[in-house]
Amino acid sequence: MRFPRPRSLAGQLFAMQVVLVTVLVAGCAAFTYVKDRAQAEDSARHRATATARTVAASPSVHEAIRGPDPSRRLQPYAEQVREDTGVTFVTIMNPRRVRWTHPNPERIGGTFVGHTAPALRGQTFSETYTGTLGPSVRVVTPIQDDGRTVGLVSAGIAVDTISAQVREQVTALLLVAGIALTLGGVGTYVVNARLRRHTHGMNASELSRMHDYHQATLHAVREGLLMLDGQRRVALINDGAQDLLGVRGRAVVGDSVADLDLPAPLTGALLAAEPRVDEVHLTTERVVVVNTSPVLGGERHGTVVTLRDHTELQSLAGELDSVRGFAESLRAQAHESANRLHTVVSLIELGRHEEAVAFATEELRLAQALTDQVTTAVAEPVLAALLLGKAAQAHERGVELVLDPDSSVDDGVLPPELPPGDLVTLLGNLIDNAVDAAAQNPGSGSPRVTVTVRTEVPESTVTAHTPAGGPAAGGLLLRVADTGRGVSPELAEEVFRRGWSTKNTPERKTWGDRDAAGLVPAGSGLGLALVRQTAHRHDGTVTLNDGGAAAEHGAEFTVRL
């Protein structure tokens, strides 16, 4: 008959443990039985030896042997000793093995059944022998008087008596073994029931296969996956999360989240007790979307964190905003050009031909002058298009965008690893912020934004704007200065943190509105943080010089790549 094999790992372990406990208890019981029987026989032999020697040394025995009828005095004495010591028999005999005493009086006078030769030589010995009372463990010792053997004493305990004692001990042993087996089985069942819950009833092969799938999935997904234990230590992290958090090559498993050197807002999101859904955070080089979910099972066991890379999406969104701005500028210019065209047509219809030509020529000259200035100084097409578009946007808001005469960037000098999207992120965000600052401060004269774009040679790289430990000499310089209110010195570092915005307080630069989760709404206070992140990604720096080189400047941002 074949018993069904348990399917789950917990069932297999339970069956193995039950068998192991049963074999262990049975083995211990058998060993104890053999040991107890040997001890019982040794105990019986020692008791018989002590009884026989005591009888052999008794003066009354010596005196009775010298008398004419030893049996009359020795039989009552031997029976009293037998009852007092608990042995099966005490037989006293003469050297010729003729019995003087026996438990059965009818056997007195008969010949002792057993060996006596060693005792006749003066030795006490023991043996297991089957006599008139059945098998017994017996001891024979000589009775000596002045060096002569005048008699022999044999005391023994029946094997049945020894077996009865062992059976009593075995019964108690079996009872203890049964209790131990029951307790072991119950304990094993409880442990394996808990194991069955943790393994969800799966067997070893299924667990092994799941582990293989888990490892393959963990390293295959491009999204970041981070698992934290109840103490917010890293329990698991995949390749995507290492890249997004900038910890590739570090052994972070077992480290606390607070020790990963992440930005404070991101660290706070990972340490938060409540779930986080699609929160945008900045790392040193990337924009990541964070989702957290606690692992609950009666208590908080940890947190599962997923990370998605939105760096490229954020750049595309910035480019889309720029395109929308260009479209709005073109629409405004089209409307303004229509008004100017109507003015020229009206002047011609009124016969004011010279005034019409002068008006049209002046408008064309102003527009062409800016285009010529930009395209002459900046031959890089992406930068030139960006500057022209931003100039139209600034003009629409009543802000003059000026290109510094020192600007100079030839076409093809920018390296391939500097993509056009990053240039749009850097310069576009700086100009947008500068235009906002200048437009919010119309009382300071003509609102103006000054832009400097140039490639630097090693000799001209080290300037007052270069911080200690900055990038190597040479590279691209982007500088944007405005005529706004400027930035307080104590906020010079805060402006680069995510959430810093001027959209809600025209008086001065401050933090923007926050939502219920304590975060700035999407699109607010992200520009300068992206500028710094993009600059760092290309081993560059971003610095702020409040007041600038000219007295009318409000704030001046300088990017060196």
C-alpha positions as a Python dict, from the first residue, in 0.01 Angstrom:
ca = {
    (1, 'M'): (0, 0, 0),
    (2, 'R'): (143, 334, -106),
    (3, 'F'): (70, 639, 102),
    (4, 'P'): (6, 963, -90),
    (5, 'R'): (305, 1196, -88),
    (6, 'P'): (233, 1543, 54),
    (7, 'R'): (235, 1806, -220),
    (8, 'S'): (329, 2120, -28),
    (9, 'L'): (669, 2189, 122),
    (10, 'A'): (510, 2228, 465),
    (11, 'G'): (341, 1887, 429),
    (12, 'Q'): (663, 1720, 322),
    (13, 'L'): (851, 1874, 613),
    (14, 'F'): (572, 1770, 850),
    (15, 'A'): (588, 1409, 731),
    (16, 'M'): (968, 1406, 756),
    (17, 'Q'): (961, 1557, 1103),
    (18, 'V'): (696, 1310, 1225),
    (19, 'V'): (904, 1019, 1098),
    (20, 'L'): (1218, 1169, 1250),
    (21, 'V'): (1051, 1227, 1588),
    (22, 'T'): (902, 874, 1584),
    (23, 'V'): (1234, 710, 1499),
    (24, 'L'): (1412, 924, 1758),
    (25, 'V'): (1164, 841, 2035),
    (26, 'A'): (1157, 470, 1939),
    (27, 'G'): (1537, 458, 1932),
    (28, 'C'): (1559, 626, 2270),
    (29, 'A'): (1299, 383, 2409),
    (30, 'A'): (1486, 77, 2277),
    (31, 'F'): (1818, 206, 2405),
    (32, 'T'): (1666, 280, 2745),
    (33, 'Y'): (1507, -67, 2759),
    (34, 'V'): (1837, -243, 2687),
    (35, 'K'): (2019, -19, 2929),
    (36, 'D'): (1756, -63, 3201),
    (37, 'R'): (1762, -444, 3162),
    (38, 'A'): (2141, -450, 3189),
    (39, 'Q'): (2120, -223, 3492),
    (40, 'A'): (1853, -448, 3645),
    (41, 'E'): (2071, -755, 3599),
    (42, 'D'): (2372, -574, 3747),
    (43, 'S'): (2162, -458, 4038),
    (44, 'A'): (2030, -812, 4095),
    (45, 'R'): (2384, -954, 4080),
    (46, 'H'): (2512, -696, 4331),
    (47, 'R'): (2220, -763, 4565),
    (48, 'A'): (2271, -1141, 4544),
    (49, 'T'): (2646, -1102, 4601),
    (50, 'A'): (2593, -887, 4907),
    (51, 'T'): (2336, -1130, 5048),
    (52, 'A'): (2554, -1438, 4988),
    (53, 'R'): (2864, -1284, 5145),
    (54, 'T'): (2668, -1156, 5442),
    (55, 'V'): (2526, -1503, 5505),
    (56, 'A'): (2868, -1665, 5458),
    (57, 'A'): (3022, -1434, 5716),
    (58, 'S'): (2746, -1475, 5975),
    (59, 'P'): (2872, -1635, 6306),
    (60, 'S'): (2540, -1811, 6350),
    (61, 'V'): (2593, -1988, 6020),
    (62, 'H'): (2939, -2104, 6126),
    (63, 'E'): (2802, -2224, 6455),
    (64, 'A'): (2513, -2411, 6288),
    (65, 'I'): (2751, -2586, 6046),
    (66, 'R'): (2949, -2727, 6341),
    (67, 'G'): (2630, -2868, 6494),
    (68, 'P'): (2489, -3216, 6433),
    (69, 'D'): (2183, -3090, 6232),
    (70, 'P'): (2273, -2773, 6035),
    (71, 'S'): (1943, -2767, 5844),
    (72, 'R'): (1732, -2721, 6158),
    (73, 'R'): (1899, -2389, 6241),
    (74, 'L'): (1996, -2270, 5894),
    (75, 'Q'): (1657, -2314, 5714),
    (76, 'P'): (1466, -2056, 5924),
    (77, 'Y'): (1762, -1817, 5904),
    (78, 'A'): (1792, -1848, 5524),
    (79, 'E'): (1418, -1790, 5471),
    (80, 'Q'): (1427, -1482, 5694),
    (81, 'V'): (1720, -1341, 5494),
    (82, 'R'): (1544, -1423, 5167),
    (83, 'E'): (1233, -1233, 5272),
    (84, 'D'): (1430, -939, 5411),
    (85, 'T'): (1655, -895, 5103),
    (86, 'G'): (1398, -976, 4832),
    (87, 'V'): (1610, -1239, 4662),
    (88, 'T'): (1447, -1547, 4511),
    (89, 'F'): (1644, -1804, 4708),
    (90, 'V'): (1921, -1844, 4963),
    (91, 'T'): (2074, -2192, 4952),
    (92, 'I'): (2336, -2305, 5208),
    (93, 'M'): (2511, -2633, 5128),
    (94, 'N'): (2809, -2844, 5232),
    (95, 'P'): (3121, -2866, 5009),
    (96, 'R'): (2974, -3171, 4841),
    (97, 'R'): (2678, -2954, 4720),
    (98, 'V'): (2424, -3120, 4948),
    (99, 'R'): (2161, -2861, 5041),
    (100, 'W'): (2104, -2761, 5403),
    (101, 'T'): (1843, -2495, 5304),
    (102, 'H'): (1603, -2436, 5016),
    (103, 'P'): (1285, -2228, 4959),
    (104, 'N'): (1113, -2559, 4896),
    (105, 'P'): (1179, -2771, 5209),
    (106, 'E'): (1129, -3087, 5006),
    (107, 'R'): (1449, -3003, 4816),
    (108, 'I'): (1661, -3001, 5133),
    (109, 'G'): (1915, -3281, 5123),
    (110, 'G'): (1923, -3285, 4748),
    (111, 'T'): (2217, -3185, 4530),
    (112, 'F'): (2260, -2820, 4435),
    (113, 'V'): (2207, -2764, 4061),
    (114, 'G'): (2480, -2537, 3932),
    (115, 'H'): (2854, -2477, 3932),
    (116, 'T'): (3052, -2462, 4250),
    (117, 'A'): (3416, -2526, 4148),
    (118, 'P'): (3534, -2158, 4170),
    (119, 'A'): (3373, -2126, 4514),
    (120, 'L'): (3549, -2439, 4636),
    (121, 'R'): (3876, -2269, 4540),
    (122, 'G'): (3780, -1977, 4762),
    (123, 'Q'): (3635, -1743, 4492),
    (124, 'T'): (3299, -1569, 4479),
    (125, 'F'): (3147, -1586, 4130),
    (126, 'S'): (2816, -1519, 3954),
    (127, 'E'): (2632, -1681, 3668),
    (128, 'T'): (2293, -1704, 3499),
    (129, 'Y'): (2176, -2061, 3540),
    (130, 'T'): (1852, -2257, 3519),
    (131, 'G'): (1800, -2443, 3841),
    (132, 'T'): (1505, -2599, 4025),
    (133, 'L'): (1336, -2255, 4046),
    (134, 'G'): (1396, -2168, 3683),
    (135, 'P'): (1647, -1931, 3522),
    (136, 'S'): (1812, -1702, 3772),
    (137, 'V'): (2107, -1473, 3824),
    (138, 'R'): (2294, -1637, 4109),
    (139, 'V'): (2609, -1588, 4313),
    (140, 'V'): (2804, -1865, 4490),
    (141, 'T'): (3053, -1781, 4768),
    (142, 'P'): (3250, -2008, 5007),
    (143, 'I'): (3204, -2035, 5386),
    (144, 'Q'): (3554, -2053, 5527),
    (145, 'D'): (3670, -2145, 5874),
    (146, 'D'): (4042, -2112, 5951),
    (147, 'G'): (4122, -2118, 5579),
    (148, 'R'): (3912, -2426, 5511),
    (149, 'T'): (3598, -2423, 5299),
    (150, 'V'): (3334, -2573, 5530),
    (151, 'G'): (3030, -2483, 5317),
    (152, 'L'): (2889, -2284, 5031),
    (153, 'V'): (2619, -2012, 5006),
    (154, 'S'): (2423, -1941, 4685),
    (155, 'A'): (2185, -1644, 4658),
    (156, 'G'): (1997, -1563, 4339),
    (157, 'I'): (1715, -1366, 4183),
    (158, 'A'): (1490, -1525, 3923),
    (159, 'V'): (1507, -1385, 3572),
    (160, 'D'): (1126, -1353, 3578),
    (161, 'T'): (1156, -1118, 3873),
    (162, 'I'): (1412, -907, 3689),
    (163, 'S'): (1193, -905, 3379),
    (164, 'A'): (892, -790, 3581),
    (165, 'Q'): (1093, -497, 3716),
    (166, 'V'): (1210, -409, 3363),
    (167, 'R'): (851, -430, 3234),
    (168, 'E'): (742, -177, 3494),
    (169, 'Q'): (1022, 56, 3388),
    (170, 'V'): (943, 1, 3020),
    (171, 'T'): (577, 78, 3080),
    (172, 'A'): (672, 410, 3238),
    (173, 'L'): (922, 468, 2957),
    (174, 'L'): (660, 401, 2690),
    (175, 'L'): (423, 641, 2863),
    (176, 'V'): (689, 915, 2864),
    (177, 'A'): (780, 832, 2502),
    (178, 'G'): (414, 856, 2401),
    (179, 'I'): (381, 1194, 2568),
    (180, 'A'): (704, 1311, 2402),
    (181, 'L'): (584, 1185, 2065),
    (182, 'T'): (248, 1358, 2107),
    (183, 'L'): (409, 1687, 2210),
    (184, 'G'): (661, 1658, 1925),
    (185, 'G'): (382, 1589, 1675),
    (186, 'V'): (173, 1881, 1798),
    (187, 'G'): (472, 2114, 1795),
    (188, 'T'): (568, 1996, 1448),
    (189, 'Y'): (213, 2047, 1325),
    (190, 'V'): (201, 2402, 1465),
    (191, 'V'): (537, 2492, 1311),
    (192, 'N'): (443, 2345, 975),
    (193, 'A'): (100, 2510, 978),
    (194, 'R'): (279, 2842, 1013),
    (195, 'L'): (522, 2742, 739),
    (196, 'R'): (228, 2640, 517),
    (197, 'R'): (78, 2987, 558),
    (198, 'H'): (407, 3155, 469),
    (199, 'T'): (471, 2931, 166),
    (200, 'H'): (104, 2941, 55),
    (201, 'G'): (95, 2563, 27),
    (202, 'M'): (364, 2544, -243),
    (203, 'N'): (617, 2265, -267),
    (204, 'A'): (994, 2297, -298),
    (205, 'S'): (1003, 2287, -679),
    (206, 'E'): (734, 2553, -703),
    (207, 'L'): (920, 2774, -459),
    (208, 'S'): (1244, 2726, -653),
    (209, 'R'): (1070, 2806, -981),
    (210, 'M'): (906, 3114, -829),
    (211, 'H'): (1245, 3232, -702),
    (212, 'D'): (1393, 3193, -1052),
    (213, 'Y'): (1101, 3387, -1205),
    (214, 'H'): (1134, 3648, -934),
    (215, 'Q'): (1503, 3703, -1002),
    (216, 'A'): (1451, 3715, -1379),
    (217, 'T'): (1162, 3961, -1347),
    (218, 'L'): (1348, 4172, -1097),
    (219, 'H'): (1638, 4233, -1333),
    (220, 'A'): (1430, 4249, -1652),
    (221, 'V'): (1190, 4533, -1565),
    (222, 'R'): (1315, 4878, -1653),
    (223, 'E'): (1116, 5046, -1377),
    (224, 'G'): (1282, 5076, -1039),
    (225, 'L'): (1167, 4844, -761),
    (226, 'L'): (1268, 4902, -402),
    (227, 'M'): (1152, 4701, -100),
    (228, 'L'): (1197, 4833, 253),
    (229, 'D'): (1154, 4637, 575),
    (230, 'G'): (968, 4757, 883),
    (231, 'Q'): (1271, 4960, 998),
    (232, 'R'): (1294, 5133, 657),
    (233, 'R'): (1608, 4942, 562),
    (234, 'V'): (1664, 4833, 203),
    (235, 'A'): (1556, 4470, 175),
    (236, 'L'): (1567, 4445, -204),
    (237, 'I'): (1659, 4673, -493),
    (238, 'N'): (1670, 4598, -864),
    (239, 'D'): (1898, 4737, -1135),
    (240, 'G'): (1648, 5001, -1244),
    (241, 'A'): (1614, 5143, -893),
    (242, 'Q'): (1994, 5152, -852),
    (243, 'D'): (2024, 5359, -1170),
    (244, 'L'): (1737, 5595, -1084),
    (245, 'L'): (1860, 5655, -729),
    (246, 'G'): (2225, 5683, -833),
    (247, 'V'): (2347, 5399, -610),
    (248, 'R'): (2475, 5166, -883),
    (249, 'G'): (2781, 4975, -761),
    (250, 'R'): (2703, 5030, -391),
    (251, 'A'): (2600, 4752, -153),
    (252, 'V'): (2290, 4923, -13),
    (253, 'V'): (2092, 4616, 96),
    (254, 'G'): (2056, 4642, 472),
    (255, 'D'): (2123, 5018, 477),
    (256, 'S'): (1864, 5264, 602),
    (257, 'V'): (1695, 5489, 347),
    (258, 'A'): (1829, 5788, 539),
    (259, 'D'): (2185, 5671, 461),
    (260, 'L'): (2144, 5664, 80),
    (261, 'D'): (2231, 6036, 39),
    (262, 'L'): (1909, 6108, -150),
    (263, 'P'): (1745, 6452, -166),
    (264, 'A'): (1548, 6535, 148),
    (265, 'P'): (1201, 6539, -19),
    (266, 'L'): (1263, 6198, -178),
    (267, 'T'): (1393, 6055, 149),
    (268, 'G'): (1085, 6189, 326),
    (269, 'A'): (857, 6022, 70),
    (270, 'L'): (1031, 5685, 118),
    (271, 'L'): (1013, 5714, 498),
    (272, 'A'): (650, 5827, 506),
    (273, 'A'): (396, 5596, 669),
    (274, 'E'): (114, 5682, 430),
    (275, 'P'): (111, 5566, 66),
    (276, 'R'): (238, 5802, -202),
    (277, 'V'): (87, 5802, -552),
    (278, 'D'): (265, 5939, -862),
    (279, 'E'): (477, 6194, -677),
    (280, 'V'): (743, 6369, -884),
    (281, 'H'): (1084, 6398, -718),
    (282, 'L'): (1429, 6502, -830),
    (283, 'T'): (1749, 6310, -778),
    (284, 'T'): (2091, 6436, -870),
    (285, 'E'): (2048, 6351, -1238),
    (286, 'R'): (1689, 6242, -1293),
    (287, 'V'): (1322, 6320, -1248),
    (288, 'V'): (1146, 6018, -1096),
    (289, 'V'): (784, 5939, -1023),
    (290, 'V'): (748, 5764, -687),
    (291, 'N'): (471, 5530, -572),
    (292, 'T'): (482, 5366, -229),
    (293, 'S'): (256, 5100, -82),
    (294, 'P'): (285, 4950, 268),
    (295, 'V'): (305, 4573, 311),
    (296, 'L'): (46, 4489, 575),
    (297, 'G'): (-22, 4160, 748),
    (298, 'G'): (-166, 4247, 1089),
    (299, 'E'): (126, 4486, 1128),
    (300, 'R'): (347, 4690, 898),
    (301, 'H'): (607, 4456, 753),
    (302, 'G'): (764, 4704, 512),
    (303, 'T'): (706, 4916, 204),
    (304, 'V'): (711, 4846, -169),
    (305, 'V'): (839, 5140, -375),
    (306, 'T'): (817, 5171, -753),
    (307, 'L'): (1017, 5432, -942),
    (308, 'R'): (961, 5553, -1299),
    (309, 'D'): (1202, 5765, -1495),
    (310, 'H'): (1036, 6086, -1616),
    (311, 'T'): (1351, 6273, -1705),
    (312, 'E'): (1293, 6245, -2080),
    (313, 'L'): (921, 6307, -2039),
    (314, 'Q'): (991, 6619, -1836),
    (315, 'S'): (1232, 6741, -2104),
    (316, 'L'): (973, 6675, -2371),
    (317, 'A'): (716, 6863, -2165),
    (318, 'G'): (956, 7156, -2144),
    (319, 'E'): (1011, 7148, -2518),
    (320, 'L'): (635, 7129, -2569),
    (321, 'D'): (590, 7435, -2348),
    (322, 'S'): (850, 7615, -2559),
    (323, 'V'): (671, 7515, -2880),
    (324, 'R'): (342, 7638, -2737),
    (325, 'G'): (514, 7961, -2644),
    (326, 'F'): (649, 7993, -3001),
    (327, 'A'): (302, 7931, -3138),
    (328, 'E'): (152, 8197, -2912),
    (329, 'S'): (428, 8437, -3014),
    (330, 'L'): (368, 8369, -3384),
    (331, 'R'): (-4, 8423, -3333),
    (332, 'A'): (62, 8753, -3154),
    (333, 'Q'): (313, 8859, -3422),
    (334, 'A'): (65, 8768, -3694),
    (335, 'H'): (-196, 8984, -3526),
    (336, 'E'): (53, 9271, -3482),
    (337, 'S'): (178, 9233, -3841),
    (338, 'A'): (-181, 9254, -3965),
    (339, 'N'): (-228, 9579, -3772),
    (340, 'R'): (93, 9721, -3918),
    (341, 'L'): (-4, 9611, -4268),
    (342, 'H'): (-341, 9781, -4230),
    (343, 'T'): (-160, 10093, -4115),
    (344, 'V'): (64, 10089, -4426),
    (345, 'V'): (-237, 10029, -4655),
    (346, 'S'): (-429, 10312, -4490),
    (347, 'L'): (-136, 10552, -4532),
    (348, 'I'): (-113, 10460, -4901),
    (349, 'E'): (-488, 10511, -4948),
    (350, 'L'): (-455, 10853, -4787),
    (351, 'G'): (-182, 10941, -5033),
    (352, 'R'): (84, 10951, -4766),
    (353, 'H'): (325, 10736, -4959),
    (354, 'E'): (647, 10862, -4802),
    (355, 'E'): (513, 10807, -4447),
    (356, 'A'): (397, 10456, -4545),
    (357, 'V'): (742, 10364, -4679),
    (358, 'A'): (917, 10510, -4374),
    (359, 'F'): (684, 10325, -4132),
    (360, 'A'): (727, 9990, -4309),
    (361, 'T'): (1104, 10031, -4342),
    (362, 'E'): (1146, 10109, -3970),
    (363, 'E'): (942, 9807, -3863),
    (364, 'L'): (1137, 9581, -4097),
    (365, 'R'): (1467, 9722, -3976),
    (366, 'L'): (1389, 9660, -3609),
    (367, 'A'): (1279, 9301, -3671),
    (368, 'Q'): (1568, 9222, -3901),
    (369, 'A'): (1822, 9379, -3663),
    (370, 'L'): (1739, 9133, -3383),
    (371, 'T'): (1740, 8838, -3623),
    (372, 'D'): (2073, 8944, -3772),
    (373, 'Q'): (2224, 8995, -3428),
    (374, 'V'): (2116, 8652, -3303),
    (375, 'T'): (2208, 8456, -3615),
    (376, 'T'): (2544, 8633, -3644),
    (377, 'A'): (2648, 8572, -3282),
    (378, 'V'): (2486, 8231, -3234),
    (379, 'A'): (2530, 8000, -3530),
    (380, 'E'): (2400, 7698, -3336),
    (381, 'P'): (2049, 7661, -3485),
    (382, 'V'): (1875, 7532, -3170),
    (383, 'L'): (2006, 7818, -2958),
    (384, 'A'): (1931, 8076, -3224),
    (385, 'A'): (1572, 7956, -3269),
    (386, 'L'): (1521, 7946, -2892),
    (387, 'L'): (1650, 8301, -2847),
    (388, 'L'): (1434, 8439, -3129),
    (389, 'G'): (1125, 8267, -2994),
    (390, 'K'): (1188, 8383, -2639),
    (391, 'A'): (1253, 8737, -2766),
    (392, 'A'): (909, 8741, -2928),
    (393, 'Q'): (750, 8610, -2608),
    (394, 'A'): (928, 8870, -2397),
    (395, 'H'): (827, 9148, -2637),
    (396, 'E'): (465, 9040, -2609),
    (397, 'R'): (485, 9078, -2229),
    (398, 'G'): (654, 9418, -2256),
    (399, 'V'): (1003, 9291, -2171),
    (400, 'E'): (1305, 9359, -2390),
    (401, 'L'): (1529, 9059, -2448),
    (402, 'V'): (1887, 9168, -2525),
    (403, 'L'): (2170, 8949, -2651),
    (404, 'D'): (2501, 9045, -2493),
    (405, 'P'): (2758, 9161, -2752),
    (406, 'D'): (3010, 8911, -2611),
    (407, 'S'): (2790, 8622, -2719),
    (408, 'S'): (2948, 8390, -2972),
    (409, 'V'): (2874, 8023, -3048),
    (410, 'D'): (2981, 7874, -3381),
    (411, 'D'): (2782, 7600, -3549),
    (412, 'G'): (2910, 7247, -3479),
    (413, 'V'): (3120, 7330, -3174),
    (414, 'L'): (2883, 7169, -2925),
    (415, 'P'): (2967, 6804, -2848),
    (416, 'P'): (2724, 6524, -2946),
    (417, 'E'): (2674, 6426, -2581),
    (418, 'L'): (2503, 6763, -2519),
    (419, 'P'): (2157, 6707, -2674),
    (420, 'P'): (1946, 7003, -2798),
    (421, 'G'): (1676, 6915, -2544),
    (422, 'D'): (1915, 6986, -2257),
    (423, 'L'): (2001, 7326, -2408),
    (424, 'V'): (1630, 7408, -2426),
    (425, 'T'): (1590, 7299, -2061),
    (426, 'L'): (1882, 7511, -1944),
    (427, 'L'): (1836, 7834, -2135),
    (428, 'G'): (1458, 7816, -2176),
    (429, 'N'): (1387, 7786, -1803),
    (430, 'L'): (1634, 8062, -1715),
    (431, 'I'): (1486, 8303, -1970),
    (432, 'D'): (1128, 8223, -1866),
    (433, 'N'): (1210, 8292, -1501),
    (434, 'A'): (1395, 8612, -1593),
    (435, 'V'): (1106, 8739, -1807),
    (436, 'D'): (860, 8667, -1524),
    (437, 'A'): (1083, 8851, -1274),
    (438, 'A'): (1128, 9152, -1505),
    (439, 'A'): (757, 9168, -1594),
    (440, 'Q'): (661, 9161, -1223),
    (441, 'N'): (880, 9467, -1156),
    (442, 'P'): (767, 9732, -1412),
    (443, 'G'): (844, 10022, -1180),
    (444, 'S'): (1221, 9986, -1213),
    (445, 'G'): (1238, 10137, -1559),
    (446, 'S'): (1244, 9946, -1887),
    (447, 'P'): (1205, 9572, -1808),
    (448, 'R'): (1493, 9391, -1969),
    (449, 'V'): (1651, 9047, -1981),
    (450, 'T'): (2013, 9015, -2092),
    (451, 'V'): (2133, 8683, -2230),
    (452, 'T'): (2494, 8583, -2281),
    (453, 'V'): (2579, 8267, -2477),
    (454, 'R'): (2939, 8191, -2562),
    (455, 'T'): (3204, 7924, -2577),
    (456, 'E'): (3494, 7985, -2342),
    (457, 'V'): (3866, 7930, -2393),
    (458, 'P'): (4077, 7812, -2097),
    (459, 'E'): (4216, 8161, -2026),
    (460, 'S'): (3874, 8319, -1992),
    (461, 'T'): (3709, 8043, -1796),
    (462, 'V'): (3826, 8134, -1448),
    (463, 'T'): (3605, 8431, -1354),
    (464, 'A'): (3448, 8568, -1045),
    (465, 'H'): (3151, 8345, -1109),
    (466, 'T'): (3347, 8020, -1103),
    (467, 'P'): (3301, 7844, -764),
    (468, 'A'): (3578, 7661, -588),
    (469, 'G'): (3608, 7308, -711),
    (470, 'G'): (3413, 7392, -1030),
    (471, 'P'): (3445, 7228, -1370),
    (472, 'A'): (3760, 7218, -1576),
    (473, 'A'): (3850, 7524, -1782),
    (474, 'G'): (3677, 7566, -2115),
    (475, 'G'): (3323, 7484, -2222),
    (476, 'L'): (2989, 7656, -2281),
    (477, 'L'): (2871, 7956, -2078),
    (478, 'L'): (2505, 8055, -2048),
    (479, 'R'): (2420, 8368, -1848),
    (480, 'V'): (2078, 8527, -1798),
    (481, 'A'): (2029, 8852, -1605),
    (482, 'D'): (1702, 9035, -1535),
    (483, 'T'): (1589, 9370, -1395),
    (484, 'G'): (1355, 9217, -1139),
    (485, 'R'): (1365, 9248, -762),
    (486, 'G'): (1642, 8992, -724),
    (487, 'V'): (1684, 8715, -468),
    (488, 'S'): (1762, 8759, -101),
    (489, 'P'): (2107, 8624, -11),
    (490, 'E'): (1959, 8380, 240),
    (491, 'L'): (1754, 8224, -45),
    (492, 'A'): (2048, 8186, -284),
    (493, 'E'): (2052, 7808, -235),
    (494, 'E'): (1680, 7755, -185),
    (495, 'V'): (1600, 7878, -538),
    (496, 'F'): (1741, 7554, -679),
    (497, 'R'): (1522, 7331, -465),
    (498, 'R'): (1211, 7179, -612),
    (499, 'G'): (905, 7383, -513),
    (500, 'W'): (1067, 7729, -514),
    (501, 'S'): (850, 7959, -724),
    (502, 'T'): (765, 8324, -793),
    (503, 'K'): (429, 8252, -952),
    (504, 'N'): (220, 8330, -643),
    (505, 'T'): (397, 8619, -467),
    (506, 'P'): (487, 8922, -682),
    (507, 'E'): (665, 9090, -390),
    (508, 'R'): (960, 8854, -378),
    (509, 'K'): (1069, 8500, -464),
    (510, 'T'): (920, 8249, -219),
    (511, 'W'): (779, 7898, -198),
    (512, 'G'): (474, 7819, -409),
    (513, 'D'): (143, 7675, -297),
    (514, 'R'): (146, 7316, -178),
    (515, 'D'): (-111, 7044, -213),
    (516, 'A'): (-247, 6809, 54),
    (517, 'A'): (61, 6590, 33),
    (518, 'G'): (288, 6888, 101),
    (519, 'L'): (418, 6902, -255),
    (520, 'V'): (419, 7184, -504),
    (521, 'P'): (170, 7120, -787),
    (522, 'A'): (312, 6985, -1112),
    (523, 'G'): (470, 7260, -1315),
    (524, 'S'): (541, 7491, -1019),
    (525, 'G'): (887, 7548, -883),
    (526, 'L'): (1055, 7287, -1105),
    (527, 'G'): (1244, 7500, -1358),
    (528, 'L'): (1556, 7595, -1162),
    (529, 'A'): (1575, 7247, -1008),
    (530, 'L'): (1578, 7099, -1359),
    (531, 'V'): (1843, 7352, -1464),
    (532, 'R'): (2075, 7246, -1184),
    (533, 'Q'): (2004, 6877, -1244),
    (534, 'T'): (2076, 6909, -1617),
    (535, 'A'): (2396, 7104, -1552),
    (536, 'H'): (2518, 6842, -1303),
    (537, 'R'): (2442, 6568, -1553),
    (538, 'H'): (2696, 6730, -1788),
    (539, 'D'): (2953, 6798, -1510),
    (540, 'G'): (2858, 7165, -1503),
    (541, 'T'): (2764, 7424, -1241),
    (542, 'V'): (2484, 7676, -1188),
    (543, 'T'): (2554, 7988, -980),
    (544, 'L'): (2347, 8288, -872),
    (545, 'N'): (2490, 8639, -839),
    (546, 'D'): (2230, 8874, -692),
    (547, 'G'): (2272, 9226, -829),
    (548, 'G'): (2492, 9125, -1121),
    (549, 'A'): (2760, 9338, -1278),
    (550, 'A'): (2520, 9624, -1347),
    (551, 'A'): (2328, 9812, -1084),
    (552, 'E'): (1996, 9763, -1261),
    (553, 'H'): (2028, 9385, -1262),
    (554, 'G'): (1804, 9197, -1022),
    (555, 'A'): (1937, 8842, -1047),
    (556, 'E'): (2195, 8680, -1268),
    (557, 'F'): (2221, 8305, -1325),
    (558, 'T'): (2534, 8157, -1482),
    (559, 'V'): (2563, 7803, -1620),
    (560, 'R'): (2899, 7658, -1715),
    (561, 'L'): (2922, 7323, -1891),
}
